[in-house]
Amino acid sequence: MSVDGFLLCGTRAAEARPVRLSAGPLSADLVNGNLRSIRHGGTEVLRAIAYIVRDRDWGTYEPVLADLTIDQGADAFCVGYTASCAGPGESRLAFRATIKGAADGRLVFDVSALPESDFETNRCGFCILHPIAGLAGSPVTVEHTDGSMVDTTLPDLIDPWQPFKDLRAITHAVRPGLTAECRMEGDTFEMEDQRNWSDASYKTYVRPLALPWPYVLPAGEPVRQTVSLRIAGDVRPSATASGNEPVRIELGEAGPRLPDIGVVIYPEDVEATLANLPMLSKLGPQQLLLHYDPTRGHGLEALRAHARLAAACPAATTLECVVAGAGDLDAELAAVADMVRQAGLRLDAVAVSPSVDRQSTPPGSAWPECPPLEDVYAAARHAFPDIRLGGGMFSYFTELNRKRVPAGPLDFVTHCTCPIVHAADDLSVMQSLEALPFITRSARAIFGDKPYRIGPSTIAMRQNPYGGTTKDNFDGQRIAMANRDPRHAAQYAAAWTIGYAARVAPAGLEMLTLSGFTGPFGVLAASGEPAAEGSPRPIFQAISALCGLAGLAHVAAKTSDETRVLALAGRSTSGETIAWLANLTADDVQVDASKLGEGRLVMPPYAIARIG
């Protein structure tokens, strides 16, 4: 029985169905002219080879494909197409692509581009994604543009900068006895550790970020690039699971306390939240994260609005306070504290971060002027002497990894994540969960056992550190860097949310915030969504489940296929164990929960289910 995509993903726009290409043991999925899930004998070799064109805000153009031909033989395949991207005004870029694969393990992706007029871009060329599962920290051989060869390793902890530059080729072991060499021609490539942004990949891309951007491709000057993959060694397929077996769930030892669950509240959402207090009580968050940003006009009235909500809700409160940093820090933060007192706002904690730090500083760029963080924290401590003080980044782990805050004066460290910085298709967003354990482990390596918070982290992007603005998405499409995402309103978000919590649970977070209450990041539906306006979105059930687990001891929960099902379990002081499962796929999945005292069950697409 088919399931309505609108209920699953909040949009009636269907993603392009992949075309499976195969040549003996080599296979790849063709999606919108690019390659995904490149495998040999069932083992993933590369996550993607894609020809990407980005605008000046790092948004990704969606090329219009034409003249597509697919020649699929028994031992080879060949794909050809033309495509074009329309930029601002009359600017336009056309390109011709060919893809060839053979049973001997060779794959070639070649693109010749021709700007029909001057074409401005931040990036135009290939991106190659190496997976992280099984590869993080493993040996690779790197060939540089000068011909030198270096035996090294892929980063295990997340590298804040580019681990490899001036790349011509990179070779890694696919499995014992089998290697894959990926060679890039036509420009100078470098690699970044995309786990910084919660992408589940290492990305090799063109061109070096130290070069100026945006840049212009001159009209009429052709640009050609080629990526060649060569798989060599013991090419016999490995024994792999068919993917049809039930996913087995097993519980392990009890670990750290599961975190408090927060919801972020913006001043403009307070009245709608007050009008739905019974629903907020039913949701049961332990924390309200109250956003305050003077650079966006917030002042005394915003704090009074927050005070009304704090007085009506028993949850603990944290003020997420953006610091303008344009003048005297002591005066600025003292003024905020004075307005908090005037408003009668009850606070348990305040987190501060300079506004300028919400914008990313890419490699090769000049760091913007910013007050010393030691001074910011000292002024905040002086202004708020009797409550807990937090700091970090109100943007993403990327910025925290690159600008490691002096955590000594802080009571907790915080950052956010967003899964649609680089790609917004359903598979990429769900795969981003794979990167979260690397993020938390890297943060712990930097800040030790300092109390640690994450969020607000949602599918949609609340602020764009990499360009001038987030992308408007009123039509409910799957768009990278969008300020609203249709999946947040649908069943997809419930599965993603439980999966997120499961992936970060071993880190022993103090607080986790994965939604707002109302608005585009909230748990209540707006008009035109799968749920009726004002009723709970599917994510409501997921957030409520996490609120119910808060404070329990985390119990390690392993599944036999974490690409399909993730599990989160907690144990009470009385010994009761509660587990929540999430189906991360768009297909029915059979689950064997016999080790949890249950039998087999079938989980519908993107479903969540409680056991215990």
Coordinates of C-alpha atoms in Angstrom, one line a residue:
M1 CA 0.0 0.0 0.0
S2 CA 1.5 3.3 -1.0
V3 CA 1.7 6.1 1.6
D4 CA 0.8 9.7 0.9
G5 CA 4.1 11.6 0.5
F6 CA 2.3 14.7 1.9
L7 CA 1.8 12.9 5.2
L8 CA 5.4 11.6 5.2
C9 CA 7.3 14.7 4.1
G10 CA 4.8 17.6 4.2
T11 CA 5.0 18.3 0.5
R12 CA 3.4 16.9 -2.6
A13 CA 6.6 17.5 -4.6
A14 CA 8.1 14.1 -5.2
E15 CA 11.9 13.7 -5.2
A16 CA 13.3 12.4 -8.5
R17 CA 13.5 8.6 -8.4
P18 CA 17.1 7.3 -8.7
V19 CA 18.1 5.3 -11.7
R20 CA 20.2 2.3 -10.7
L21 CA 23.3 2.0 -13.0
S22 CA 25.3 -1.2 -12.9
A23 CA 28.4 -2.7 -14.5
G24 CA 29.3 -6.0 -12.9
P25 CA 30.0 -5.4 -9.2
L26 CA 30.0 -1.6 -9.7
S27 CA 26.8 0.3 -9.2
A28 CA 25.6 3.8 -8.7
D29 CA 22.3 5.7 -8.4
L30 CA 21.7 8.5 -11.0
V31 CA 19.8 11.4 -9.4
N32 CA 19.2 14.7 -11.2
G33 CA 22.3 14.1 -13.3
N34 CA 24.6 13.3 -10.4
L35 CA 25.8 10.0 -8.8
R36 CA 24.8 8.8 -5.3
S37 CA 25.6 5.6 -3.4
I38 CA 28.5 4.4 -5.5
R39 CA 29.1 0.8 -4.5
H40 CA 31.3 -2.1 -5.4
G41 CA 29.9 -5.6 -4.5
G42 CA 27.4 -3.9 -2.2
T43 CA 30.1 -1.9 -0.3
E44 CA 29.8 1.9 -0.4
V45 CA 32.9 3.4 -2.1
L46 CA 31.8 7.0 -2.5
R47 CA 28.7 8.7 -1.2
A48 CA 28.4 11.0 -4.2
I49 CA 30.1 12.5 -7.2
A50 CA 28.2 15.6 -8.1
Y51 CA 28.7 18.6 -10.4
I52 CA 27.6 21.6 -8.2
V53 CA 26.9 25.2 -9.1
R54 CA 26.4 27.6 -6.2
D55 CA 25.2 31.2 -6.0
R56 CA 26.9 34.1 -4.1
D57 CA 25.1 33.1 -0.8
W58 CA 26.2 29.4 -1.2
G59 CA 22.7 28.4 -2.4
T60 CA 22.7 25.5 -4.9
Y61 CA 21.3 25.9 -8.3
E62 CA 19.0 23.2 -9.6
P63 CA 20.1 22.6 -13.2
V64 CA 17.5 21.9 -15.9
L65 CA 18.5 18.7 -17.6
A66 CA 17.8 17.9 -21.3
D67 CA 18.8 15.3 -23.9
L68 CA 19.3 12.6 -21.3
T69 CA 20.5 9.3 -22.6
I70 CA 21.2 6.1 -20.6
D71 CA 22.8 3.1 -22.2
Q72 CA 22.8 0.2 -19.8
G73 CA 24.6 -2.9 -20.9
A74 CA 25.5 -6.1 -19.1
D75 CA 29.1 -5.0 -18.2
A76 CA 29.0 -1.2 -18.7
F77 CA 26.8 1.9 -18.7
C78 CA 27.0 5.2 -20.3
V79 CA 25.0 8.4 -19.5
G80 CA 24.9 11.7 -21.3
Y81 CA 22.9 14.9 -20.9
T82 CA 23.0 18.6 -21.3
A83 CA 22.0 21.0 -18.5
S84 CA 21.8 24.7 -17.7
C85 CA 21.6 27.1 -14.7
A86 CA 20.0 30.5 -14.9
G87 CA 21.6 33.1 -12.6
P88 CA 20.5 36.6 -11.8
G89 CA 19.4 38.7 -14.7
E90 CA 20.3 37.2 -18.0
S91 CA 23.3 35.2 -16.8
R92 CA 23.3 31.6 -17.8
L93 CA 25.6 28.6 -17.6
A94 CA 25.3 25.6 -19.9
F95 CA 27.2 22.3 -19.6
R96 CA 27.5 18.8 -21.1
A97 CA 28.1 15.8 -19.0
T98 CA 29.0 12.2 -19.7
I99 CA 29.3 9.3 -17.2
K100 CA 30.8 5.9 -18.1
G101 CA 31.2 2.9 -15.8
A102 CA 32.7 -0.5 -16.5
A103 CA 32.8 -3.9 -14.8
D104 CA 36.5 -3.6 -14.3
G105 CA 35.8 -1.0 -11.6
R106 CA 36.4 2.1 -13.6
L107 CA 34.0 5.1 -13.5
V108 CA 34.5 8.4 -15.3
F109 CA 32.4 11.6 -14.9
D110 CA 33.3 14.4 -17.3
V111 CA 31.7 17.8 -17.6
S112 CA 32.4 20.7 -20.0
A113 CA 30.7 23.9 -19.0
L114 CA 30.3 27.1 -21.2
P115 CA 29.0 30.4 -19.7
E116 CA 26.7 32.0 -22.2
S117 CA 27.3 35.3 -20.4
D118 CA 29.5 36.3 -17.4
F119 CA 28.3 34.0 -14.6
E120 CA 28.9 34.8 -10.9
T121 CA 29.3 31.8 -8.6
N122 CA 30.9 30.8 -5.3
R123 CA 31.6 27.3 -6.7
C124 CA 31.3 25.6 -10.0
G125 CA 32.6 22.1 -10.3
F126 CA 32.8 18.7 -8.8
C127 CA 32.1 17.7 -5.2
I128 CA 33.2 14.1 -4.2
L129 CA 31.9 12.7 -1.0
H130 CA 33.7 10.0 0.9
P131 CA 31.5 8.3 3.5
I132 CA 32.5 8.5 7.2
A133 CA 31.2 5.1 8.5
G134 CA 34.2 2.8 8.5
L135 CA 36.5 5.4 7.0
A136 CA 36.9 8.0 9.8
G137 CA 40.5 7.8 11.0
S138 CA 41.5 5.2 8.4
P139 CA 44.6 5.3 6.2
V140 CA 44.6 7.1 2.8
T141 CA 47.2 8.0 0.2
V142 CA 47.0 11.5 -1.1
E143 CA 48.5 12.7 -4.4
H144 CA 49.0 16.4 -4.6
T145 CA 49.0 18.7 -7.7
D146 CA 52.8 18.7 -7.7
G147 CA 52.9 14.9 -8.0
S148 CA 54.0 14.2 -4.5
M149 CA 52.5 11.3 -2.7
V150 CA 51.7 11.2 1.1
D151 CA 50.5 8.3 3.2
T152 CA 48.2 9.8 5.9
T153 CA 44.8 9.3 7.5
L154 CA 41.4 10.8 7.3
P155 CA 40.6 12.8 10.4
D156 CA 38.9 11.0 13.3
L157 CA 38.0 14.0 15.4
I158 CA 36.5 16.7 13.2
D159 CA 39.1 18.9 11.5
P160 CA 38.1 22.6 11.7
W161 CA 40.0 23.4 8.5
Q162 CA 40.8 21.5 5.3
P163 CA 42.7 18.2 6.1
F164 CA 44.1 18.0 2.6
K165 CA 44.8 20.7 0.0
D166 CA 46.2 20.9 -3.6
L167 CA 44.6 17.5 -4.3
R168 CA 44.9 15.5 -7.5
A169 CA 43.9 12.0 -6.2
I170 CA 43.0 10.2 -3.0
T171 CA 43.1 6.4 -2.5
H172 CA 41.5 4.5 0.3
A173 CA 40.7 0.8 1.2
V174 CA 37.2 -0.2 0.4
R175 CA 37.6 -3.4 2.2
P176 CA 40.6 -5.7 2.8
G177 CA 42.4 -6.3 -0.5
L178 CA 40.3 -3.7 -2.5
T179 CA 41.3 -0.1 -3.0
A180 CA 39.6 2.9 -4.7
E181 CA 41.5 5.7 -6.3
C182 CA 39.6 8.9 -7.0
R183 CA 41.3 11.3 -9.4
M184 CA 40.3 14.9 -10.1
E185 CA 41.4 16.8 -13.2
G186 CA 40.7 20.3 -14.5
D187 CA 41.3 22.4 -11.5
T188 CA 42.9 22.3 -8.0
F189 CA 40.8 20.5 -5.4
E190 CA 40.9 20.4 -1.6
M191 CA 39.0 18.5 1.1
E192 CA 36.9 19.7 4.0
D193 CA 35.6 17.7 6.9
Q194 CA 31.8 18.1 6.3
R195 CA 31.0 16.6 9.7
N196 CA 31.5 20.1 10.9
W197 CA 28.1 20.8 9.4
S198 CA 26.6 17.4 10.4
D199 CA 27.1 16.1 6.8
A200 CA 28.0 12.4 6.9
S201 CA 30.9 12.8 4.6
Y202 CA 34.4 14.2 3.8
K203 CA 34.0 16.5 0.8
T204 CA 36.6 17.0 -1.9
Y205 CA 35.7 20.1 -3.9
V206 CA 36.8 22.7 -6.3
R207 CA 38.1 25.4 -6.0
P208 CA 40.3 26.3 -3.0
L209 CA 38.5 28.6 -0.5
A210 CA 41.6 30.7 -0.1
L211 CA 40.8 32.1 -3.6
P212 CA 38.4 35.0 -3.8
W213 CA 34.6 34.3 -4.0
P214 CA 32.2 34.9 -5.5
Y215 CA 34.1 34.8 -8.7
V216 CA 33.0 35.2 -12.4
L217 CA 33.2 32.6 -15.2
P218 CA 33.8 34.8 -18.3
A219 CA 31.3 34.5 -21.1
G220 CA 32.4 32.1 -23.8
E221 CA 35.3 30.5 -21.9
P222 CA 34.8 26.7 -21.6
V223 CA 35.6 25.0 -18.3
R224 CA 36.2 21.2 -18.2
Q225 CA 36.6 18.9 -15.2
T226 CA 36.8 15.2 -14.9
V227 CA 36.5 12.8 -12.0
S228 CA 37.8 9.2 -12.5
L229 CA 37.3 6.4 -10.0
R230 CA 39.4 3.2 -10.3
I231 CA 38.7 0.2 -8.1
A232 CA 41.5 -2.4 -8.0
G233 CA 42.5 -5.5 -6.1
D234 CA 40.3 -8.4 -4.9
V235 CA 37.1 -7.5 -6.8
R236 CA 35.1 -10.4 -5.6
P237 CA 32.0 -9.1 -3.9
S238 CA 31.9 -9.3 -0.2
A239 CA 29.2 -11.1 1.7
T240 CA 26.6 -8.4 2.5
A241 CA 23.2 -8.5 4.0
S242 CA 20.3 -8.3 1.6
G243 CA 18.6 -5.4 3.4
N244 CA 15.4 -7.4 3.9
E245 CA 16.3 -9.0 7.2
P246 CA 14.5 -7.7 10.3
V247 CA 16.5 -5.1 12.2
R248 CA 17.6 -6.5 15.5
I249 CA 17.5 -4.3 18.7
E250 CA 19.9 -5.0 21.6
L251 CA 20.3 -3.2 24.9
G252 CA 23.6 -2.6 26.6
E253 CA 24.8 -1.0 29.8
A254 CA 23.3 2.1 31.5
G255 CA 25.2 5.3 31.0
P256 CA 24.8 9.0 31.5
R257 CA 21.6 10.8 32.4
L258 CA 19.4 11.7 29.4
P259 CA 19.2 15.4 28.9
D260 CA 16.5 18.0 29.7
I261 CA 14.5 18.8 26.6
G262 CA 14.1 22.5 25.7
V263 CA 11.9 24.4 23.3
V264 CA 13.1 27.7 21.8
I265 CA 10.7 30.6 22.1
Y266 CA 11.0 33.8 20.1
P267 CA 9.4 37.0 21.3
E268 CA 6.9 37.0 18.4
D269 CA 5.7 33.5 19.4
V270 CA 4.9 34.2 23.0
E271 CA 1.3 35.2 22.6
A272 CA 0.5 32.1 20.5
T273 CA 2.3 30.0 23.1
L274 CA 0.3 31.5 26.0
A275 CA -2.9 30.8 24.0
N276 CA -1.9 27.1 24.0
L277 CA -0.6 26.6 27.5
P278 CA -2.5 23.3 28.0
M279 CA -0.7 21.9 24.9
L280 CA 2.7 23.2 26.2
S281 CA 2.0 21.5 29.5
K282 CA 1.1 18.2 27.7
L283 CA 4.4 18.5 25.7
G284 CA 6.3 18.7 29.0
P285 CA 9.6 20.4 28.2
Q286 CA 12.0 20.8 31.1
Q287 CA 13.5 24.1 29.7
L288 CA 12.3 27.2 27.8
L289 CA 15.1 28.7 25.7
L290 CA 14.1 32.4 25.4
H291 CA 15.6 34.1 22.4
Y292 CA 16.7 37.7 22.7
D293 CA 18.5 39.7 20.0
P294 CA 18.9 43.4 20.3
T295 CA 20.3 43.6 16.7
R296 CA 16.7 42.6 15.6
G297 CA 15.0 45.2 17.7
H298 CA 14.4 43.2 20.8
G299 CA 14.2 45.2 24.0
L300 CA 12.1 45.6 27.1
E301 CA 8.9 44.6 25.5
A302 CA 10.4 41.3 24.2
L303 CA 11.6 40.5 27.7
R304 CA 8.2 41.4 29.2
A305 CA 6.7 38.9 26.7
H306 CA 9.1 36.2 27.9
A307 CA 8.3 37.1 31.5
R308 CA 4.6 36.5 30.9
L309 CA 5.4 33.0 29.6
A310 CA 7.9 32.2 32.3
A311 CA 5.3 33.1 34.9
A312 CA 2.8 30.8 33.4
C313 CA 5.1 27.8 32.8
P314 CA 7.0 25.9 35.5
A315 CA 9.8 24.9 33.2
A316 CA 13.4 26.3 33.8
T317 CA 14.4 29.2 31.7
T318 CA 17.5 30.2 29.8
L319 CA 17.9 33.5 28.0
E320 CA 19.7 33.0 24.7
C321 CA 21.2 36.5 24.6
V322 CA 22.8 37.8 21.4
V323 CA 25.5 40.4 22.3
A324 CA 25.6 43.4 19.9
G325 CA 29.1 44.2 21.0
A326 CA 29.1 47.6 19.4
G327 CA 30.1 49.5 22.5
D328 CA 30.9 49.1 26.1
L329 CA 30.2 45.4 27.0
D330 CA 29.6 46.1 30.7
A331 CA 27.1 48.8 29.8
E332 CA 25.3 46.7 27.2
L333 CA 24.9 43.6 29.4
A334 CA 24.1 45.6 32.5
A335 CA 21.3 47.2 30.5
V336 CA 20.0 43.8 29.5
A337 CA 20.1 42.7 33.1
D338 CA 18.3 45.8 34.2
M339 CA 15.5 45.2 31.6
V340 CA 15.2 41.6 32.8
R341 CA 14.5 42.9 36.3
Q342 CA 12.1 45.5 35.1
A343 CA 10.2 42.9 33.1
G344 CA 10.1 40.6 36.1
L345 CA 11.6 37.8 34.0
R346 CA 12.5 34.7 36.0
L347 CA 15.8 33.2 34.7
D348 CA 17.8 30.1 35.7
A349 CA 20.6 30.7 33.2
V350 CA 21.8 33.0 30.5
A351 CA 23.8 32.1 27.4
V352 CA 25.7 34.8 25.6
S353 CA 27.4 35.0 22.2
P354 CA 28.5 38.0 20.1
S355 CA 26.3 38.7 17.1
V356 CA 29.3 38.7 14.8
D357 CA 30.1 35.1 15.7
R358 CA 26.9 34.0 14.1
Q359 CA 28.6 34.5 10.7
S360 CA 31.2 32.0 9.6
T361 CA 34.8 32.8 8.8
P362 CA 35.8 30.5 6.0
P363 CA 39.4 29.4 5.4
G364 CA 41.4 32.2 4.0
S365 CA 39.0 34.9 5.1
A366 CA 39.8 37.7 7.5
W367 CA 38.3 37.3 11.0
P368 CA 35.8 40.1 11.7
E369 CA 36.3 42.4 14.6
C370 CA 34.8 41.0 17.8
P371 CA 35.2 41.8 21.5
P372 CA 37.4 39.3 23.3
L373 CA 35.2 36.5 24.5
E374 CA 36.9 36.7 27.9
D375 CA 35.6 40.2 28.2
V376 CA 32.1 39.2 26.9
Y377 CA 31.9 36.5 29.6
A378 CA 33.2 38.7 32.3
A379 CA 30.6 41.4 31.5
A380 CA 27.8 38.8 31.5
R381 CA 28.9 37.3 34.8
H382 CA 29.0 40.7 36.3
A383 CA 25.5 41.5 35.0
F384 CA 24.0 38.2 35.9
P385 CA 26.0 37.1 39.1
D386 CA 23.5 34.7 40.5
I387 CA 22.5 32.5 37.6
R388 CA 24.4 30.0 35.4
L389 CA 26.3 31.4 32.5
G390 CA 26.7 29.7 29.1
G391 CA 28.6 30.5 25.9
G392 CA 29.7 29.0 22.7
M393 CA 28.0 29.6 19.3
F394 CA 24.4 30.3 18.5
S395 CA 25.3 29.0 15.0
Y396 CA 26.7 25.6 14.3
F397 CA 29.5 23.3 15.5
T398 CA 31.6 24.5 12.6
E399 CA 32.0 27.9 14.1
L400 CA 32.6 26.5 17.6
N401 CA 35.3 24.2 16.2
R402 CA 37.0 27.0 14.4
K403 CA 36.7 29.6 17.2
R404 CA 37.1 27.6 20.4
V405 CA 35.7 29.7 23.1
P406 CA 37.5 30.1 26.5
A407 CA 35.2 27.8 28.5
G408 CA 36.8 28.3 31.9
P409 CA 34.4 31.1 33.0
L410 CA 31.4 29.2 31.6
D411 CA 29.0 26.9 33.4
F412 CA 28.0 25.3 30.1
V413 CA 29.0 25.3 26.4
T414 CA 26.4 25.3 23.6
H415 CA 26.1 25.2 19.8
C416 CA 23.5 24.2 17.2
T417 CA 23.4 22.0 14.0
C418 CA 21.5 22.1 10.8
P419 CA 21.2 19.3 8.3
I420 CA 20.4 21.4 5.2
V421 CA 23.5 23.5 4.8
H422 CA 24.8 21.7 1.8
A423 CA 22.0 19.4 0.6
A424 CA 18.3 19.1 1.3
D425 CA 17.2 15.8 -0.2
D426 CA 15.5 13.2 2.1
L427 CA 18.5 10.8 2.1
S428 CA 21.1 13.4 2.9
V429 CA 19.1 15.0 5.7
M430 CA 18.6 11.6 7.4
Q431 CA 22.2 10.6 6.8
S432 CA 23.3 13.7 8.7
L433 CA 22.5 11.8 11.9
E434 CA 25.6 9.7 11.3
A435 CA 27.8 12.7 11.9
L436 CA 26.4 13.6 15.3
P437 CA 28.5 11.2 17.4
F438 CA 31.6 12.7 15.8
I439 CA 30.4 16.2 16.7
T440 CA 29.7 15.4 20.3
R441 CA 33.0 13.4 20.7
S442 CA 34.9 16.3 19.1
A443 CA 33.3 18.8 21.4
R444 CA 34.1 16.6 24.4
A445 CA 37.8 16.5 23.2
I446 CA 37.9 20.3 23.2
F447 CA 35.9 21.1 26.3
G448 CA 36.2 17.9 28.4
D449 CA 33.4 17.2 30.9
K450 CA 32.1 20.8 30.8
P451 CA 28.3 20.7 30.9
Y452 CA 27.2 20.7 27.2
R453 CA 24.0 21.8 25.5
I454 CA 22.9 21.4 21.8
G455 CA 20.2 23.4 20.1
P456 CA 18.0 24.7 18.8
S457 CA 18.7 22.3 16.1
T458 CA 16.0 21.8 13.5
I459 CA 15.8 20.7 9.9
A460 CA 15.1 24.2 8.8
M461 CA 17.8 26.9 9.1
R462 CA 17.1 29.7 11.5
Q463 CA 20.1 31.8 10.4
N464 CA 22.6 31.5 7.6
P465 CA 26.2 31.9 8.8
Y466 CA 27.5 31.4 5.2
G467 CA 25.6 34.1 3.2
G468 CA 23.4 37.1 3.5
T469 CA 20.2 35.4 4.4
T470 CA 18.3 32.1 4.6
K471 CA 16.2 31.0 1.6
D472 CA 12.5 31.7 1.7
N473 CA 10.5 28.5 1.0
F474 CA 6.9 29.4 0.9
D475 CA 6.2 26.7 -1.7
G476 CA 7.3 23.9 0.6
Q477 CA 10.2 22.5 -1.4
R478 CA 13.3 20.7 -0.3
I479 CA 15.7 23.6 -0.4
A480 CA 19.1 23.9 1.2
M481 CA 19.5 26.8 3.7
A482 CA 15.8 27.3 3.8
N483 CA 14.2 29.1 6.8
R484 CA 11.3 26.6 6.8
D485 CA 11.1 23.0 5.7
P486 CA 8.0 21.0 4.9
R487 CA 9.3 17.9 6.5
H488 CA 9.3 19.6 9.9
A489 CA 5.5 19.4 9.7
A490 CA 5.3 15.8 8.7
Q491 CA 6.2 12.3 10.0
Y492 CA 9.7 12.6 8.6
A493 CA 10.6 15.1 11.4
A494 CA 9.4 12.7 14.1
A495 CA 11.8 10.0 13.0
W496 CA 14.7 12.5 12.5
T497 CA 14.1 13.9 16.0
I498 CA 14.2 10.5 17.8
G499 CA 17.2 9.6 15.6
Y500 CA 19.0 12.8 16.6
A501 CA 18.4 12.2 20.3
A502 CA 19.6 8.6 20.0
R503 CA 22.8 9.6 18.2
V504 CA 23.8 12.3 20.8
A505 CA 22.6 10.4 24.0
P506 CA 26.0 8.8 24.8
A507 CA 27.5 12.3 25.1
G508 CA 25.7 13.0 28.4
L509 CA 24.2 16.4 27.3
E510 CA 22.7 18.7 29.9
M511 CA 20.0 20.0 27.5
L512 CA 18.8 19.2 24.0
T513 CA 16.6 21.5 22.0
L514 CA 15.1 20.2 18.8
S515 CA 12.1 22.4 18.2
G516 CA 10.2 25.5 19.0
F517 CA 6.6 25.5 20.2
T518 CA 4.8 27.5 17.6
G519 CA 5.9 28.9 14.2
P520 CA 8.0 27.2 11.5
F521 CA 10.2 25.4 14.1
G522 CA 7.4 24.5 16.4
V523 CA 5.3 21.4 17.3
L524 CA 1.9 22.9 16.4
A525 CA 0.6 22.9 12.8
A526 CA 0.0 25.9 10.6
S527 CA -2.6 26.0 7.8
G528 CA -2.1 23.8 4.8
E529 CA -0.1 21.1 6.6
P530 CA -0.8 17.4 7.0
A531 CA -2.1 18.1 10.5
A532 CA -5.0 20.5 11.1
E533 CA -4.1 24.1 12.0
G534 CA -3.3 24.4 15.7
S535 CA -3.1 20.6 16.3
P536 CA 0.1 18.7 17.1
R537 CA 2.5 18.0 14.3
P538 CA 4.0 14.5 14.3
I539 CA 7.1 16.0 15.9
F540 CA 5.0 16.7 18.9
Q541 CA 4.9 13.0 19.8
A542 CA 8.7 12.8 19.3
I543 CA 9.5 15.8 21.5
S544 CA 7.0 14.6 24.2
A545 CA 8.7 11.2 24.2
L546 CA 12.1 12.8 24.8
C547 CA 10.6 15.0 27.6
G548 CA 9.4 11.7 29.2
L549 CA 12.9 10.2 29.0
A550 CA 14.6 13.2 30.4
G551 CA 16.5 12.4 33.6
L552 CA 16.5 8.7 33.1
A553 CA 19.8 6.8 32.7
H554 CA 20.7 6.3 29.1
V555 CA 20.8 2.6 28.1
A556 CA 23.0 1.8 25.1
A557 CA 20.7 0.6 22.4
K558 CA 22.3 -0.9 19.2
T559 CA 20.5 -1.9 16.1
S560 CA 21.8 -4.2 13.4
D561 CA 21.3 -1.6 10.7
E562 CA 21.5 2.0 11.9
T563 CA 20.9 3.3 8.4
R564 CA 17.3 2.0 8.8
V565 CA 16.4 2.0 12.5
L566 CA 17.8 3.9 15.5
A567 CA 16.8 3.2 19.1
L568 CA 16.9 5.4 22.2
A569 CA 16.4 3.8 25.6
G570 CA 16.3 5.1 29.2
R571 CA 16.0 3.3 32.5
S572 CA 14.3 4.7 35.6
T573 CA 15.6 4.4 39.2
S574 CA 13.0 1.6 39.7
G575 CA 14.6 -0.4 36.8
E576 CA 11.9 0.2 34.2
T577 CA 13.3 0.5 30.7
I578 CA 11.6 2.5 28.0
A579 CA 12.8 2.5 24.4
W580 CA 11.8 4.6 21.4
L581 CA 12.5 3.4 17.9
A582 CA 12.7 5.4 14.7
N583 CA 12.4 4.1 11.1
L584 CA 14.7 6.4 9.1
T585 CA 13.5 5.2 5.7
A586 CA 10.6 5.7 3.4
D587 CA 9.8 2.0 3.4
D588 CA 8.3 -0.5 5.8
V589 CA 10.9 -2.0 8.1
Q590 CA 10.6 -5.2 10.0
V591 CA 12.1 -5.0 13.5
D592 CA 13.1 -7.9 15.8
A593 CA 12.6 -6.5 19.4
S594 CA 12.7 -9.9 21.1
K595 CA 15.7 -8.8 23.2
L596 CA 13.5 -6.0 24.6
G597 CA 10.7 -8.5 25.6
E598 CA 8.7 -7.8 22.4
G599 CA 8.3 -9.9 19.3
R600 CA 8.6 -8.7 15.7
L601 CA 6.9 -5.5 14.5
V602 CA 6.6 -3.7 11.2
M603 CA 7.4 0.0 11.3
P604 CA 5.8 2.1 8.6
P605 CA 7.9 4.8 6.8
Y606 CA 9.4 7.3 9.1
A607 CA 7.4 5.9 12.1
I608 CA 8.4 6.1 15.7
A609 CA 7.3 3.5 18.2
R610 CA 7.6 3.0 22.0
I611 CA 8.6 -0.2 23.6
G612 CA 8.2 -0.7 27.3

